[in-house]
Amino acid sequence: MMLRPVKMQSMLMKLMVFVGVAGLSYGATQRPDYDDTPNPEFLNPSWMASIPDDQPLSEVTMPGTHNTMALYGGIYAECQSWSLGSQFRAGVRFLDIRVRHVKGNLTIHHGVSYQRANFGQVLEGVVDFLHEYPSETVLMRLREEFSETNNIYGAVVDYIHRYATWDLLWHSRLVPTMGQARGKLIILQEFSGPDLGMRYGSLDIADDWKVPTLLHVEQKWQSVHDHLEAAPTGDKAQIFLTYSSGAGVFAYPRAIAQRINTQLYNYLKAKTDLNQRLGIICMDFPSAPMIQLIINFQLKDEIKRGRAVNTVPRKAGLKYTISPLSKKIIKYLAVNA
């Protein structure tokens, strides 16, 4: 009778290891594919400077971070270890920002976990970076989290006026060229209200984030792999966004990243043709070498084709560049958003 509890305890420990709750150490690790240390191995602050001005942003391959500000809250909440400024300087250009809305205040959350920051601090970080590196652009997915007001538009506008400038934003649903995007914050709006930028739902997105246990990592990787394989031949007028991140009750973000990042790194490393569009690759705990691998995938002038039909020429106003039919479509989209 005394052996049964011991046996059950042993089985439980093995299960915990298997599903990932106790399967990985929680120490700082810096690998070619994964980094949960406080600082990137090396920096890449102005890599967009070499991208031609006339190239649509939908043709640019770039690194991003999932739950960009999630540095606190324990193993189930933490998705990054670098500060926002360090992420920018390492080469990250896509941010995933979640705000809790309480009486006009916007604090940064990952679920219930407050991330010791507010939206104003995020905007200040963007302003400072783009002022120092005007050749770059920042894309920001913005959504409400851990509150259900469904009414954050007014607060977002207020924060923009207080902590940034209205001119900092790209004010169009249309995909800009690299030249138009330089020095701009492009909000990918995932909330109701008038347009502040592009609509997040207009992107081609793969975000199969639910990974219940480590037994499901291969299914997650298959989703990432398939979307990355589709990106080079996909619609060049549409931004592709692939999330390599995932989490579940028995598979926390760090555990998933330590496995998926390895597969992603090996996948990118094995490709011999860098002359292709992969879109935005959004990660948990990316490393500087991984970011460099992603940056290396850029279209060259000689094979650019299928230019985005909804981009705006750099020095022309909308009224001179959009056909009457396009104007009707845009008006319809604005009314029915």
mmCIF file of C-alpha atoms in Angstrom:
data_model
loop_
_atom_site.group_PDB
_atom_site.id
_atom_site.type_symbol
_atom_site.label_atom_id
_atom_site.label_comp_id
_atom_site.label_asym_id
_atom_site.label_seq_id
_atom_site.Cartn_x
_atom_site.Cartn_y
_atom_site.Cartn_z
ATOM 1 C CA MET A 1 0.000 0.000 0.000
ATOM 2 C CA MET A 2 2.920 2.341 0.670
ATOM 3 C CA LEU A 3 4.257 1.906 -2.866
ATOM 4 C CA ARG A 4 1.210 3.349 -4.609
ATOM 5 C CA PRO A 5 1.702 7.034 -3.657
ATOM 6 C CA VAL A 6 5.396 6.795 -4.520
ATOM 7 C CA LYS A 7 4.587 5.288 -7.891
ATOM 8 C CA MET A 8 1.968 7.918 -8.625
ATOM 9 C CA GLN A 9 4.385 10.689 -7.664
ATOM 10 C CA SER A 10 7.007 9.260 -9.981
ATOM 11 C CA MET A 11 4.539 9.065 -12.859
ATOM 12 C CA LEU A 12 3.403 12.634 -12.220
ATOM 13 C CA MET A 13 6.970 13.938 -12.309
ATOM 14 C CA LYS A 14 7.616 12.144 -15.588
ATOM 15 C CA LEU A 15 4.441 13.645 -17.040
ATOM 16 C CA MET A 16 5.458 17.139 -15.946
ATOM 17 C CA VAL A 17 8.812 16.763 -17.622
ATOM 18 C CA PHE A 18 7.154 15.425 -20.753
ATOM 19 C CA VAL A 19 4.642 18.228 -21.185
ATOM 20 C CA GLY A 20 7.099 20.976 -20.418
ATOM 21 C CA VAL A 21 6.191 22.261 -16.971
ATOM 22 C CA ALA A 22 9.486 21.061 -15.553
ATOM 23 C CA GLY A 23 11.148 20.045 -18.776
ATOM 24 C CA LEU A 24 13.485 22.987 -19.272
ATOM 25 C CA SER A 25 15.759 24.964 -17.050
ATOM 26 C CA TYR A 26 14.814 28.547 -16.264
ATOM 27 C CA GLY A 27 18.271 30.046 -16.590
ATOM 28 C CA ALA A 28 19.530 32.676 -18.999
ATOM 29 C CA THR A 29 20.438 31.089 -22.330
ATOM 30 C CA GLN A 30 21.985 32.640 -25.435
ATOM 31 C CA ARG A 31 22.019 30.356 -28.458
ATOM 32 C CA PRO A 32 22.133 31.065 -32.202
ATOM 33 C CA ASP A 33 18.352 30.503 -32.350
ATOM 34 C CA TYR A 34 17.140 31.534 -28.889
ATOM 35 C CA ASP A 35 18.033 34.242 -26.392
ATOM 36 C CA ASP A 36 16.483 34.927 -22.991
ATOM 37 C CA THR A 37 19.401 36.988 -21.696
ATOM 38 C CA PRO A 38 18.947 40.744 -21.040
ATOM 39 C CA ASN A 39 20.952 41.933 -24.061
ATOM 40 C CA PRO A 40 21.252 40.913 -27.723
ATOM 41 C CA GLU A 41 24.517 39.341 -28.842
ATOM 42 C CA PHE A 42 24.942 42.074 -31.477
ATOM 43 C CA LEU A 43 22.917 44.971 -32.886
ATOM 44 C CA ASN A 44 21.406 45.786 -36.273
ATOM 45 C CA PRO A 45 19.767 49.202 -35.802
ATOM 46 C CA SER A 46 19.582 50.558 -39.364
ATOM 47 C CA TRP A 47 19.242 47.561 -41.675
ATOM 48 C CA MET A 48 16.303 49.088 -43.554
ATOM 49 C CA ALA A 49 18.524 51.855 -44.934
ATOM 50 C CA SER A 50 19.602 49.568 -47.793
ATOM 51 C CA ILE A 51 16.045 48.778 -48.938
ATOM 52 C CA PRO A 52 15.065 50.806 -52.041
ATOM 53 C CA ASP A 53 12.587 53.614 -51.472
ATOM 54 C CA ASP A 54 10.210 52.297 -54.153
ATOM 55 C CA GLN A 55 9.900 48.825 -52.645
ATOM 56 C CA PRO A 56 6.448 48.147 -51.129
ATOM 57 C CA LEU A 57 6.583 47.254 -47.468
ATOM 58 C CA SER A 58 4.627 44.108 -48.302
ATOM 59 C CA GLU A 59 7.741 42.827 -50.107
ATOM 60 C CA VAL A 60 10.076 43.370 -47.150
ATOM 61 C CA THR A 61 11.047 40.461 -44.900
ATOM 62 C CA MET A 62 11.396 41.568 -41.287
ATOM 63 C CA PRO A 63 11.658 40.210 -37.726
ATOM 64 C CA GLY A 64 9.037 40.878 -35.080
ATOM 65 C CA THR A 65 8.259 39.953 -31.494
ATOM 66 C CA HIS A 66 5.078 38.444 -30.105
ATOM 67 C CA ASN A 67 3.821 40.150 -26.950
ATOM 68 C CA THR A 68 6.686 42.579 -27.316
ATOM 69 C CA MET A 69 6.498 44.022 -23.803
ATOM 70 C CA ALA A 70 5.878 40.742 -21.928
ATOM 71 C CA LEU A 71 9.028 40.688 -19.782
ATOM 72 C CA TYR A 72 7.358 40.027 -16.426
ATOM 73 C CA GLY A 73 4.854 37.740 -14.729
ATOM 74 C CA GLY A 74 6.563 34.355 -14.555
ATOM 75 C CA ILE A 75 6.985 31.523 -17.023
ATOM 76 C CA TYR A 76 3.411 31.608 -18.318
ATOM 77 C CA ALA A 77 3.455 35.347 -19.079
ATOM 78 C CA GLU A 78 7.020 36.120 -20.177
ATOM 79 C CA CYS A 79 7.658 36.079 -23.920
ATOM 80 C CA GLN A 80 10.704 38.371 -24.225
ATOM 81 C CA SER A 81 13.803 39.274 -22.226
ATOM 82 C CA TRP A 82 15.038 42.361 -24.099
ATOM 83 C CA SER A 83 13.762 45.883 -23.452
ATOM 84 C CA LEU A 84 11.901 47.661 -26.242
ATOM 85 C CA GLY A 85 14.963 49.747 -27.065
ATOM 86 C CA SER A 86 17.161 46.653 -27.264
ATOM 87 C CA GLN A 87 14.661 44.942 -29.539
ATOM 88 C CA PHE A 88 14.690 47.910 -31.910
ATOM 89 C CA ARG A 89 18.481 48.029 -32.010
ATOM 90 C CA ALA A 90 18.705 44.284 -32.549
ATOM 91 C CA GLY A 91 16.606 44.720 -35.706
ATOM 92 C CA VAL A 92 13.001 44.047 -34.620
ATOM 93 C CA ARG A 93 10.532 46.104 -36.671
ATOM 94 C CA PHE A 94 7.144 44.561 -35.829
ATOM 95 C CA LEU A 95 5.658 45.026 -32.358
ATOM 96 C CA ASP A 96 2.732 43.199 -30.761
ATOM 97 C CA ILE A 97 1.264 45.583 -28.164
ATOM 98 C CA ARG A 98 -1.653 44.726 -25.842
ATOM 99 C CA VAL A 99 -3.267 47.453 -23.725
ATOM 100 C CA ARG A 100 -5.661 47.314 -20.788
ATOM 101 C CA HIS A 101 -8.164 50.186 -20.836
ATOM 102 C CA VAL A 102 -9.344 51.607 -17.525
ATOM 103 C CA LYS A 103 -10.918 55.099 -17.487
ATOM 104 C CA GLY A 104 -8.761 56.399 -20.318
ATOM 105 C CA ASN A 105 -5.555 54.813 -19.045
ATOM 106 C CA LEU A 106 -3.751 52.288 -21.239
ATOM 107 C CA THR A 107 -1.433 49.932 -19.389
ATOM 108 C CA ILE A 108 0.510 47.105 -21.024
ATOM 109 C CA HIS A 109 -0.664 43.607 -20.203
ATOM 110 C CA HIS A 110 -0.156 39.997 -21.179
ATOM 111 C CA GLY A 111 -3.381 38.520 -19.913
ATOM 112 C CA VAL A 112 -3.638 39.258 -16.206
ATOM 113 C CA SER A 113 0.059 40.145 -15.961
ATOM 114 C CA TYR A 114 0.798 43.877 -15.822
ATOM 115 C CA GLN A 115 4.053 44.576 -17.649
ATOM 116 C CA ARG A 116 5.191 47.591 -15.621
ATOM 117 C CA ALA A 117 4.651 49.966 -18.531
ATOM 118 C CA ASN A 118 1.960 52.041 -20.201
ATOM 119 C CA PHE A 119 1.239 52.821 -23.830
ATOM 120 C CA GLY A 120 2.877 56.224 -23.501
ATOM 121 C CA GLN A 121 6.220 54.604 -22.724
ATOM 122 C CA VAL A 122 5.889 52.411 -25.809
ATOM 123 C CA LEU A 123 5.194 55.479 -27.970
ATOM 124 C CA GLU A 124 8.147 57.341 -26.447
ATOM 125 C CA GLY A 125 10.364 54.382 -27.288
ATOM 126 C CA VAL A 126 9.177 54.417 -30.894
ATOM 127 C CA VAL A 127 9.689 58.180 -31.184
ATOM 128 C CA ASP A 128 13.202 58.020 -29.747
ATOM 129 C CA PHE A 129 14.219 55.160 -32.035
ATOM 130 C CA LEU A 130 12.846 56.674 -35.242
ATOM 131 C CA HIS A 131 14.406 60.034 -34.371
ATOM 132 C CA GLU A 132 17.798 58.350 -34.023
ATOM 133 C CA TYR A 133 17.317 56.063 -37.043
ATOM 134 C CA PRO A 134 15.035 57.840 -39.565
ATOM 135 C CA SER A 135 15.789 55.226 -42.240
ATOM 136 C CA GLU A 136 13.667 52.713 -40.321
ATOM 137 C CA THR A 137 9.953 52.113 -39.815
ATOM 138 C CA VAL A 138 7.972 50.391 -37.051
ATOM 139 C CA LEU A 139 4.811 48.339 -37.491
ATOM 140 C CA MET A 140 2.664 47.930 -34.385
ATOM 141 C CA ARG A 141 -0.216 45.539 -33.908
ATOM 142 C CA LEU A 142 -2.391 47.230 -31.278
ATOM 143 C CA ARG A 143 -5.282 45.581 -29.432
ATOM 144 C CA GLU A 144 -7.134 45.611 -26.135
ATOM 145 C CA GLU A 145 -6.277 42.975 -23.516
ATOM 146 C CA PHE A 146 -7.566 42.131 -20.026
ATOM 147 C CA SER A 147 -10.409 44.615 -20.367
ATOM 148 C CA GLU A 148 -13.541 44.516 -22.483
ATOM 149 C CA THR A 149 -14.481 48.124 -23.088
ATOM 150 C CA ASN A 150 -14.280 47.689 -26.880
ATOM 151 C CA ASN A 151 -13.684 51.432 -26.927
ATOM 152 C CA ILE A 152 -9.974 52.211 -26.824
ATOM 153 C CA TYR A 153 -9.850 54.483 -29.872
ATOM 154 C CA GLY A 154 -10.220 57.766 -27.968
ATOM 155 C CA ALA A 155 -7.608 56.788 -25.388
ATOM 156 C CA VAL A 156 -5.168 55.709 -28.106
ATOM 157 C CA VAL A 157 -5.555 59.054 -29.887
ATOM 158 C CA ASP A 158 -5.060 60.895 -26.601
ATOM 159 C CA TYR A 159 -1.838 58.991 -25.903
ATOM 160 C CA ILE A 160 -0.554 59.683 -29.415
ATOM 161 C CA HIS A 161 -1.047 63.435 -28.924
ATOM 162 C CA ARG A 162 0.572 63.315 -25.466
ATOM 163 C CA TYR A 163 3.556 61.060 -26.132
ATOM 164 C CA ALA A 164 4.178 61.302 -29.889
ATOM 165 C CA THR A 165 2.905 63.404 -32.798
ATOM 166 C CA TRP A 166 0.065 62.912 -35.239
ATOM 167 C CA ASP A 167 2.524 63.175 -38.122
ATOM 168 C CA LEU A 168 4.439 60.171 -36.790
ATOM 169 C CA LEU A 169 1.670 57.874 -38.067
ATOM 170 C CA TRP A 170 1.107 56.441 -41.517
ATOM 171 C CA HIS A 171 -2.473 57.615 -42.140
ATOM 172 C CA SER A 172 -3.738 55.123 -44.693
ATOM 173 C CA ARG A 173 -5.033 51.586 -45.047
ATOM 174 C CA LEU A 174 -2.836 51.260 -48.122
ATOM 175 C CA VAL A 175 0.530 49.536 -48.023
ATOM 176 C CA PRO A 176 3.283 52.186 -48.152
ATOM 177 C CA THR A 177 6.539 51.964 -50.008
ATOM 178 C CA MET A 178 9.708 51.801 -47.960
ATOM 179 C CA GLY A 179 10.379 55.441 -48.784
ATOM 180 C CA GLN A 180 6.973 56.502 -47.481
ATOM 181 C CA ALA A 181 7.326 54.366 -44.361
ATOM 182 C CA ARG A 182 10.700 55.685 -43.231
ATOM 183 C CA GLY A 183 10.447 57.481 -39.917
ATOM 184 C CA LYS A 184 6.803 56.398 -39.515
ATOM 185 C CA LEU A 185 4.863 54.300 -37.042
ATOM 186 C CA ILE A 186 2.381 52.081 -38.892
ATOM 187 C CA ILE A 187 -0.410 51.068 -36.539
ATOM 188 C CA LEU A 188 -2.018 47.760 -37.449
ATOM 189 C CA GLN A 189 -5.374 48.508 -35.903
ATOM 190 C CA GLU A 190 -7.189 45.623 -34.175
ATOM 191 C CA PHE A 191 -9.949 47.698 -32.597
ATOM 192 C CA SER A 192 -12.963 49.665 -33.750
ATOM 193 C CA GLY A 193 -12.969 53.325 -34.675
ATOM 194 C CA PRO A 194 -11.775 55.547 -37.527
ATOM 195 C CA ASP A 195 -8.568 54.591 -39.284
ATOM 196 C CA LEU A 196 -5.312 55.296 -37.486
ATOM 197 C CA GLY A 197 -3.327 53.278 -40.003
ATOM 198 C CA MET A 198 -3.684 49.883 -41.609
ATOM 199 C CA ARG A 199 -6.129 47.243 -40.421
ATOM 200 C CA TYR A 200 -4.523 44.228 -38.792
ATOM 201 C CA GLY A 201 -7.033 41.925 -40.454
ATOM 202 C CA SER A 202 -5.838 42.996 -43.902
ATOM 203 C CA LEU A 203 -2.653 40.959 -43.432
ATOM 204 C CA ASP A 204 -2.271 37.295 -44.381
ATOM 205 C CA ILE A 205 -1.748 35.859 -40.886
ATOM 206 C CA ALA A 206 -0.762 32.467 -39.458
ATOM 207 C CA ASP A 207 -1.125 32.555 -35.669
ATOM 208 C CA ASP A 208 -1.868 29.051 -34.404
ATOM 209 C CA TRP A 209 -0.806 29.968 -30.889
ATOM 210 C CA LYS A 210 -2.586 27.218 -28.956
ATOM 211 C CA VAL A 211 -0.026 24.527 -28.142
ATOM 212 C CA PRO A 212 -1.563 22.474 -25.315
ATOM 213 C CA THR A 213 1.545 20.364 -24.568
ATOM 214 C CA LEU A 214 4.976 19.765 -26.015
ATOM 215 C CA LEU A 215 3.433 16.836 -27.886
ATOM 216 C CA HIS A 216 1.834 19.488 -30.119
ATOM 217 C CA VAL A 217 5.025 21.344 -31.047
ATOM 218 C CA GLU A 218 5.306 19.549 -34.395
ATOM 219 C CA GLN A 219 1.787 20.625 -35.335
ATOM 220 C CA LYS A 220 2.729 24.191 -34.470
ATOM 221 C CA TRP A 221 5.898 23.987 -36.536
ATOM 222 C CA GLN A 222 3.933 22.622 -39.502
ATOM 223 C CA SER A 223 1.733 25.726 -39.414
ATOM 224 C CA VAL A 224 4.792 27.998 -39.335
ATOM 225 C CA HIS A 225 6.527 26.035 -42.085
ATOM 226 C CA ASP A 226 3.525 26.014 -44.412
ATOM 227 C CA HIS A 227 2.918 29.758 -44.112
ATOM 228 C CA LEU A 228 6.577 30.585 -44.716
ATOM 229 C CA GLU A 229 6.552 28.320 -47.760
ATOM 230 C CA ALA A 230 3.485 30.149 -49.098
ATOM 231 C CA ALA A 231 4.866 33.663 -48.541
ATOM 232 C CA PRO A 232 7.327 33.888 -51.491
ATOM 233 C CA THR A 233 4.615 33.153 -54.068
ATOM 234 C CA GLY A 234 1.738 34.782 -52.181
ATOM 235 C CA ASP A 235 0.110 38.088 -53.063
ATOM 236 C CA LYS A 236 2.940 40.647 -53.086
ATOM 237 C CA ALA A 237 0.398 43.396 -52.377
ATOM 238 C CA GLN A 238 -0.418 41.805 -49.018
ATOM 239 C CA ILE A 239 1.809 41.699 -45.944
ATOM 240 C CA PHE A 240 2.429 38.153 -44.712
ATOM 241 C CA LEU A 241 2.724 37.632 -40.953
ATOM 242 C CA THR A 242 3.823 34.346 -39.390
ATOM 243 C CA TYR A 243 3.869 33.783 -35.626
ATOM 244 C CA SER A 244 6.309 31.142 -34.403
ATOM 245 C CA SER A 245 5.123 31.709 -30.817
ATOM 246 C CA GLY A 246 2.765 29.485 -28.889
ATOM 247 C CA ALA A 247 1.648 28.518 -25.401
ATOM 248 C CA GLY A 248 -0.644 26.210 -23.454
ATOM 249 C CA VAL A 249 -1.398 25.044 -19.948
ATOM 250 C CA PHE A 250 1.366 22.453 -20.144
ATOM 251 C CA ALA A 251 3.660 24.272 -22.576
ATOM 252 C CA TYR A 252 4.688 27.777 -21.568
ATOM 253 C CA PRO A 253 6.111 30.298 -24.096
ATOM 254 C CA ARG A 254 9.756 29.745 -23.167
ATOM 255 C CA ALA A 255 9.439 25.971 -23.603
ATOM 256 C CA ILE A 256 7.811 26.362 -27.014
ATOM 257 C CA ALA A 257 10.387 28.918 -28.163
ATOM 258 C CA GLN A 258 13.318 26.735 -27.175
ATOM 259 C CA ARG A 259 11.996 24.106 -29.562
ATOM 260 C CA ILE A 260 10.321 26.052 -32.373
ATOM 261 C CA ASN A 261 13.157 28.583 -32.664
ATOM 262 C CA THR A 262 15.599 25.751 -33.350
ATOM 263 C CA GLN A 263 13.452 24.462 -36.199
ATOM 264 C CA LEU A 264 12.947 27.960 -37.572
ATOM 265 C CA TYR A 265 16.665 28.714 -37.447
ATOM 266 C CA ASN A 266 17.560 25.467 -39.207
ATOM 267 C CA TYR A 267 14.849 26.060 -41.812
ATOM 268 C CA LEU A 268 16.147 29.545 -42.645
ATOM 269 C CA LYS A 269 19.780 28.458 -42.505
ATOM 270 C CA ALA A 270 19.157 25.667 -45.002
ATOM 271 C CA LYS A 271 17.707 27.984 -47.645
ATOM 272 C CA THR A 272 20.195 28.866 -50.359
ATOM 273 C CA ASP A 273 17.974 31.387 -52.148
ATOM 274 C CA LEU A 274 17.767 34.543 -50.056
ATOM 275 C CA ASN A 275 16.179 36.454 -52.919
ATOM 276 C CA GLN A 276 12.588 36.003 -51.744
ATOM 277 C CA ARG A 277 9.876 37.536 -49.577
ATOM 278 C CA LEU A 278 9.037 35.730 -46.324
ATOM 279 C CA GLY A 279 7.120 38.599 -44.728
ATOM 280 C CA ILE A 280 7.093 39.304 -40.996
ATOM 281 C CA ILE A 281 8.300 36.502 -38.732
ATOM 282 C CA CYS A 282 7.094 37.139 -35.192
ATOM 283 C CA MET A 283 8.869 35.290 -32.377
ATOM 284 C CA ASP A 284 9.279 34.726 -28.672
ATOM 285 C CA PHE A 285 12.848 35.053 -27.381
ATOM 286 C CA PRO A 286 14.569 35.619 -30.736
ATOM 287 C CA SER A 287 18.347 35.780 -30.947
ATOM 288 C CA ALA A 288 20.513 38.284 -32.799
ATOM 289 C CA PRO A 289 21.743 35.599 -35.263
ATOM 290 C CA MET A 290 18.109 34.599 -35.949
ATOM 291 C CA ILE A 291 17.180 38.222 -36.597
ATOM 292 C CA GLN A 292 20.131 38.548 -38.969
ATOM 293 C CA LEU A 293 19.023 35.423 -40.852
ATOM 294 C CA ILE A 294 15.562 36.925 -41.344
ATOM 295 C CA ILE A 295 16.918 40.292 -42.460
ATOM 296 C CA ASN A 296 19.054 38.547 -45.078
ATOM 297 C CA PHE A 297 15.945 37.468 -47.003
ATOM 298 C CA GLN A 298 15.195 40.423 -49.269
ATOM 299 C CA LEU A 299 14.001 40.709 -52.846
ATOM 300 C CA LYS A 300 16.528 42.034 -55.298
ATOM 301 C CA ASP A 301 15.655 44.525 -58.038
ATOM 302 C CA GLU A 302 16.050 42.091 -60.919
ATOM 303 C CA ILE A 303 13.263 39.745 -59.787
ATOM 304 C CA LYS A 304 10.765 42.137 -58.239
ATOM 305 C CA ARG A 305 7.401 41.561 -59.862
ATOM 306 C CA GLY A 306 3.747 41.671 -59.004
ATOM 307 C CA ARG A 307 4.083 45.095 -57.411
ATOM 308 C CA ALA A 308 1.446 45.933 -54.828
ATOM 309 C CA VAL A 309 -1.454 47.538 -56.658
ATOM 310 C CA ASN A 310 -2.578 49.473 -53.595
ATOM 311 C CA THR A 311 0.638 51.303 -52.783
ATOM 312 C CA VAL A 312 0.860 55.072 -53.038
ATOM 313 C CA PRO A 313 3.620 56.690 -55.134
ATOM 314 C CA ARG A 314 5.964 58.593 -52.843
ATOM 315 C CA LYS A 315 5.362 62.126 -54.081
ATOM 316 C CA ALA A 316 1.763 61.971 -55.206
ATOM 317 C CA GLY A 317 -1.455 62.648 -53.375
ATOM 318 C CA LEU A 318 -4.248 60.083 -53.227
ATOM 319 C CA LYS A 319 -6.576 62.141 -55.413
ATOM 320 C CA TYR A 320 -4.086 61.899 -58.283
ATOM 321 C CA THR A 321 -3.221 58.226 -57.915
ATOM 322 C CA ILE A 322 -6.443 56.353 -57.102
ATOM 323 C CA SER A 323 -8.981 55.502 -59.790
ATOM 324 C CA PRO A 324 -12.679 56.345 -59.310
ATOM 325 C CA LEU A 325 -13.436 52.638 -58.747
ATOM 326 C CA SER A 326 -10.726 52.420 -56.109
ATOM 327 C CA LYS A 327 -12.167 55.478 -54.384
ATOM 328 C CA LYS A 328 -15.556 53.776 -54.199
ATOM 329 C CA ILE A 329 -13.992 50.632 -52.771
ATOM 330 C CA ILE A 330 -12.079 52.618 -50.154
ATOM 331 C CA LYS A 331 -15.237 54.541 -49.240
ATOM 332 C CA TYR A 332 -17.156 51.276 -48.896
ATOM 333 C CA LEU A 333 -14.463 49.754 -46.698
ATOM 334 C CA ALA A 334 -14.412 52.833 -44.468
ATOM 335 C CA VAL A 335 -18.194 52.755 -44.003
ATOM 336 C CA ASN A 336 -18.364 49.013 -43.413
ATOM 337 C CA ALA A 337 -15.238 48.567 -41.260
#
